[in-house]
Amino acid sequence: QEQLVESGGGSVQAGGSLTLSCAASVSTYNSPCMGWFRQAPGKEREVVAGIYMSGGMNPYYHGSVQGRFTVSQDNAKNTVYLQMNSLKPEDTALYYCAAAARCRGWTQGAMDYWGEGILVTVCS
């Protein structure tokens, strides 16, 4: 059964850091591409970062988080992480972990499995 469970969200002051974790079931962790998306109030869901699980290509980052966020994986734990540094109030959103059965880009439609989301609030 495909399953993705996010953890690590919460509230933080601007300039602070948080690390999100996405624990995946074995079948889901075998997905070749996994990504982090976010949805702020009143806005559409957007990709934050994506990782090619084979390690054959560099991760993808949205321009707004480039240099501040880092996506990584721990194969022993079937877990993907999103390290978020220098957080800004505009980073406030529900963050979702997603996985794709085939790598087809970093859009919502390219993802096949989704977690339920976790809230990140950045206070100014």
PDB file of C-alpha atoms in Angstrom:
ATOM      1  CA  GLN A   1       0.000   0.000   0.000  1.00  0.00           C
ATOM      2  CA  GLU A   2       1.380   3.326  -1.030  1.00  0.00           C
ATOM      3  CA  GLN A   3       1.736   5.654   1.906  1.00  0.00           C
ATOM      4  CA  LEU A   4       3.474   8.925   2.638  1.00  0.00           C
ATOM      5  CA  VAL A   5       3.499  10.496   6.092  1.00  0.00           C
ATOM      6  CA  GLU A   6       4.903  13.962   6.715  1.00  0.00           C
ATOM      7  CA  SER A   7       6.257  15.162  10.044  1.00  0.00           C
ATOM      8  CA  GLY A   8       8.341  17.979  11.468  1.00  0.00           C
ATOM      9  CA  GLY A   9       6.096  20.937  10.768  1.00  0.00           C
ATOM     10  CA  GLY A  10       5.291  23.688  13.217  1.00  0.00           C
ATOM     11  CA  SER A  11       5.794  27.365  13.920  1.00  0.00           C
ATOM     12  CA  VAL A  12       9.092  29.185  13.674  1.00  0.00           C
ATOM     13  CA  GLN A  13      10.319  32.760  13.663  1.00  0.00           C
ATOM     14  CA  ALA A  14      11.462  34.300  10.420  1.00  0.00           C
ATOM     15  CA  GLY A  15      15.083  33.422   9.795  1.00  0.00           C
ATOM     16  CA  GLY A  16      14.735  30.108  11.585  1.00  0.00           C
ATOM     17  CA  SER A  17      14.933  26.537  10.341  1.00  0.00           C
ATOM     18  CA  LEU A  18      12.762  23.456  10.186  1.00  0.00           C
ATOM     19  CA  THR A  19      13.266  19.997   8.767  1.00  0.00           C
ATOM     20  CA  LEU A  20      10.328  18.112   7.312  1.00  0.00           C
ATOM     21  CA  SER A  21      10.395  14.344   7.031  1.00  0.00           C
ATOM     22  CA  CYS A  22       8.419  12.135   4.686  1.00  0.00           C
ATOM     23  CA  ALA A  23       8.273   8.496   5.712  1.00  0.00           C
ATOM     24  CA  ALA A  24       7.281   6.301   2.801  1.00  0.00           C
ATOM     25  CA  SER A  25       6.042   2.757   2.578  1.00  0.00           C
ATOM     26  CA  VAL A  26       8.464   0.410   0.869  1.00  0.00           C
ATOM     27  CA  SER A  27       6.507   0.385  -2.384  1.00  0.00           C
ATOM     28  CA  THR A  28       6.217   4.163  -2.447  1.00  0.00           C
ATOM     29  CA  TYR A  29       9.869   4.720  -1.617  1.00  0.00           C
ATOM     30  CA  ASN A  30      10.706   2.742  -4.739  1.00  0.00           C
ATOM     31  CA  SER A  31       9.242   5.612  -6.757  1.00  0.00           C
ATOM     32  CA  PRO A  32      11.920   7.079  -9.010  1.00  0.00           C
ATOM     33  CA  CYS A  33      10.962  10.673  -8.189  1.00  0.00           C
ATOM     34  CA  MET A  34       9.730  12.219  -4.958  1.00  0.00           C
ATOM     35  CA  GLY A  35       8.932  15.820  -4.279  1.00  0.00           C
ATOM     36  CA  TRP A  36       7.800  18.416  -1.813  1.00  0.00           C
ATOM     37  CA  PHE A  37       4.937  20.746  -2.667  1.00  0.00           C
ATOM     38  CA  ARG A  38       3.247  23.496  -0.708  1.00  0.00           C
ATOM     39  CA  GLN A  39      -0.045  25.332  -0.735  1.00  0.00           C
ATOM     40  CA  ALA A  40      -0.475  28.700   0.927  1.00  0.00           C
ATOM     41  CA  PRO A  41      -3.911  30.054   1.807  1.00  0.00           C
ATOM     42  CA  GLY A  42      -5.683  31.284  -1.298  1.00  0.00           C
ATOM     43  CA  LYS A  43      -2.956  30.041  -3.605  1.00  0.00           C
ATOM     44  CA  GLU A  44      -2.450  27.040  -5.817  1.00  0.00           C
ATOM     45  CA  ARG A  45      -0.238  24.159  -4.832  1.00  0.00           C
ATOM     46  CA  GLU A  46       3.311  24.583  -6.109  1.00  0.00           C
ATOM     47  CA  VAL A  47       6.404  22.461  -6.218  1.00  0.00           C
ATOM     48  CA  VAL A  48       9.115  23.299  -3.706  1.00  0.00           C
ATOM     49  CA  ALA A  49      11.742  20.671  -4.399  1.00  0.00           C
ATOM     50  CA  GLY A  50      12.136  17.331  -6.109  1.00  0.00           C
ATOM     51  CA  ILE A  51      14.641  14.539  -5.875  1.00  0.00           C
ATOM     52  CA  TYR A  52      15.608  11.802  -8.280  1.00  0.00           C
ATOM     53  CA  MET A  53      15.822   8.790  -5.997  1.00  0.00           C
ATOM     54  CA  SER A  54      18.518   7.067  -8.013  1.00  0.00           C
ATOM     55  CA  GLY A  55      20.764  10.064  -7.475  1.00  0.00           C
ATOM     56  CA  GLY A  56      21.483  10.272 -11.142  1.00  0.00           C
ATOM     57  CA  MET A  57      20.418  13.899 -11.518  1.00  0.00           C
ATOM     58  CA  ASN A  58      20.619  16.999  -9.384  1.00  0.00           C
ATOM     59  CA  PRO A  59      17.571  17.828  -7.271  1.00  0.00           C
ATOM     60  CA  TYR A  60      15.089  20.405  -8.497  1.00  0.00           C
ATOM     61  CA  TYR A  61      14.293  23.546  -6.503  1.00  0.00           C
ATOM     62  CA  HIS A  62      11.744  26.260  -7.053  1.00  0.00           C
ATOM     63  CA  GLY A  63      13.482  29.574  -7.529  1.00  0.00           C
ATOM     64  CA  SER A  64      11.969  31.015  -4.374  1.00  0.00           C
ATOM     65  CA  VAL A  65      13.678  28.400  -2.173  1.00  0.00           C
ATOM     66  CA  GLN A  66      16.923  27.896  -4.093  1.00  0.00           C
ATOM     67  CA  GLY A  67      19.841  28.209  -1.713  1.00  0.00           C
ATOM     68  CA  ARG A  68      17.629  28.005   1.383  1.00  0.00           C
ATOM     69  CA  PHE A  69      16.006  24.563   1.145  1.00  0.00           C
ATOM     70  CA  THR A  70      17.696  21.207   0.678  1.00  0.00           C
ATOM     71  CA  VAL A  71      16.010  17.939  -0.216  1.00  0.00           C
ATOM     72  CA  SER A  72      17.687  14.674   0.733  1.00  0.00           C
ATOM     73  CA  GLN A  73      16.961  10.989   1.248  1.00  0.00           C
ATOM     74  CA  ASP A  74      17.812   8.236   3.708  1.00  0.00           C
ATOM     75  CA  ASN A  75      17.403   4.880   2.011  1.00  0.00           C
ATOM     76  CA  ALA A  76      17.834   2.972   5.268  1.00  0.00           C
ATOM     77  CA  LYS A  77      14.779   4.745   6.682  1.00  0.00           C
ATOM     78  CA  ASN A  78      12.694   5.039   3.490  1.00  0.00           C
ATOM     79  CA  THR A  79      12.531   8.745   4.261  1.00  0.00           C
ATOM     80  CA  VAL A  80      12.906  11.941   2.280  1.00  0.00           C
ATOM     81  CA  TYR A  81      13.739  15.190   4.054  1.00  0.00           C
ATOM     82  CA  LEU A  82      13.301  18.872   3.350  1.00  0.00           C
ATOM     83  CA  GLN A  83      15.721  21.033   5.292  1.00  0.00           C
ATOM     84  CA  MET A  84      14.407  24.601   5.332  1.00  0.00           C
ATOM     85  CA  ASN A  85      16.701  27.424   6.399  1.00  0.00           C
ATOM     86  CA  SER A  86      16.319  31.204   6.473  1.00  0.00           C
ATOM     87  CA  LEU A  87      12.570  30.796   6.550  1.00  0.00           C
ATOM     88  CA  LYS A  88      10.390  33.709   5.521  1.00  0.00           C
ATOM     89  CA  PRO A  89       6.742  34.495   6.319  1.00  0.00           C
ATOM     90  CA  GLU A  90       5.902  33.766   2.692  1.00  0.00           C
ATOM     91  CA  ASP A  91       7.049  30.172   3.242  1.00  0.00           C
ATOM     92  CA  THR A  92       3.966  29.669   5.419  1.00  0.00           C
ATOM     93  CA  ALA A  93       1.905  26.885   3.845  1.00  0.00           C
ATOM     94  CA  LEU A  94       0.729  23.324   4.022  1.00  0.00           C
ATOM     95  CA  TYR A  95       3.626  21.189   2.841  1.00  0.00           C
ATOM     96  CA  TYR A  96       2.966  17.936   1.016  1.00  0.00           C
ATOM     97  CA  CYS A  97       5.217  15.023   0.193  1.00  0.00           C
ATOM     98  CA  ALA A  98       4.534  13.343  -3.146  1.00  0.00           C
ATOM     99  CA  ALA A  99       5.857  10.462  -5.209  1.00  0.00           C
ATOM    100  CA  ALA A 100       5.722   9.618  -8.893  1.00  0.00           C
ATOM    101  CA  ALA A 101       5.588   6.150 -10.420  1.00  0.00           C
ATOM    102  CA  ARG A 102       7.544   7.612 -13.326  1.00  0.00           C
ATOM    103  CA  CYS A 103       9.590  10.796 -13.468  1.00  0.00           C
ATOM    104  CA  ARG A 104       7.538  13.164 -15.622  1.00  0.00           C
ATOM    105  CA  GLY A 105       8.532  16.542 -14.254  1.00  0.00           C
ATOM    106  CA  TRP A 106       7.655  18.470 -11.122  1.00  0.00           C
ATOM    107  CA  THR A 107       4.010  19.350 -11.520  1.00  0.00           C
ATOM    108  CA  GLN A 108       1.047  18.229  -9.459  1.00  0.00           C
ATOM    109  CA  GLY A 109      -0.182  16.119 -12.343  1.00  0.00           C
ATOM    110  CA  ALA A 110       3.112  14.271 -12.537  1.00  0.00           C
ATOM    111  CA  MET A 111       2.749  12.930  -8.985  1.00  0.00           C
ATOM    112  CA  ASP A 112       0.820   9.740  -8.256  1.00  0.00           C
ATOM    113  CA  TYR A 113       0.866   9.535  -4.460  1.00  0.00           C
ATOM    114  CA  TRP A 114       0.409  12.227  -1.846  1.00  0.00           C
ATOM    115  CA  GLY A 115       0.756  12.645   1.878  1.00  0.00           C
ATOM    116  CA  GLU A 116      -1.891  14.454   3.859  1.00  0.00           C
ATOM    117  CA  GLY A 117       0.210  17.558   4.356  1.00  0.00           C
ATOM    118  CA  ILE A 118       1.736  19.295   7.323  1.00  0.00           C
ATOM    119  CA  LEU A 119       1.530  22.926   8.348  1.00  0.00           C
ATOM    120  CA  VAL A 120       4.528  25.226   8.475  1.00  0.00           C
ATOM    121  CA  THR A 121       3.982  28.693   9.918  1.00  0.00           C
ATOM    122  CA  VAL A 122       6.690  31.341   9.786  1.00  0.00           C
ATOM    123  CA  CYS A 123       6.106  34.335  12.023  1.00  0.00           C
ATOM    124  CA  SER A 124       7.577  37.740  11.298  1.00  0.00           C
TER     125      SER A 124
END
